Amino acid sequence: MQALTDALTVPVTRVGDRVLVGFSSREYEEAFENYQAGS
């Protein structure tokens, strides 16, 4: 399971970095919380 988590971490982080370029940290945190709640 750890290997799967590690495999997902890089693309998720890259997407997060792109999102942070376009959004304020507050908007990013809200979007992340909404994503977590929807999972």
CSV table of C-alpha atoms in Angstrom, one decimal:
chain,number,residue,atom,x,y,z
A,1,MET,CA,0.0,0.0,0.0
A,2,GLN,CA,2.9,2.4,0.7
A,3,ALA,CA,4.2,1.9,-2.8
A,4,LEU,CA,0.8,3.0,-4.2
A,5,THR,CA,0.8,6.0,-2.0
A,6,ASP,CA,4.3,6.9,-3.1
A,7,ALA,CA,3.3,6.5,-6.7
A,8,LEU,CA,0.4,8.9,-6.3
A,9,THR,CA,2.3,11.5,-4.3
A,10,VAL,CA,4.4,12.9,-7.2
A,11,PRO,CA,1.5,13.6,-9.7
A,12,VAL,CA,-0.7,14.9,-6.9
A,13,THR,CA,2.0,17.2,-5.8
A,14,ARG,CA,2.7,18.4,-9.3
A,15,VAL,CA,-1.0,19.2,-9.8
A,16,GLY,CA,-1.1,20.9,-6.4
A,17,ASP,CA,1.8,23.1,-7.5
A,18,ARG,CA,0.0,24.2,-10.6
A,19,VAL,CA,-3.2,24.9,-8.7
A,20,LEU,CA,-1.2,27.0,-6.2
A,21,VAL,CA,0.1,29.2,-9.1
A,22,GLY,CA,-3.5,30.2,-10.0
A,23,PHE,CA,-5.2,30.2,-6.6
A,24,SER,CA,-4.6,31.8,-3.2
A,25,SER,CA,-3.6,29.4,-0.5
A,26,ARG,CA,-7.0,29.8,1.2
A,27,GLU,CA,-8.8,28.8,-2.0
A,28,TYR,CA,-6.5,25.9,-2.4
A,29,GLU,CA,-7.1,24.7,1.1
A,30,GLU,CA,-10.9,24.9,0.5
A,31,ALA,CA,-10.6,23.0,-2.7
A,32,PHE,CA,-8.4,20.4,-1.1
A,33,GLU,CA,-10.8,19.9,1.8
A,34,ASN,CA,-13.7,19.5,-0.6
A,35,TYR,CA,-11.7,16.9,-2.6
A,36,GLN,CA,-10.9,15.0,0.6
A,37,ALA,CA,-14.6,15.0,1.6
A,38,GLY,CA,-15.6,13.7,-1.8
A,39,SER,CA,-13.1,10.8,-1.8
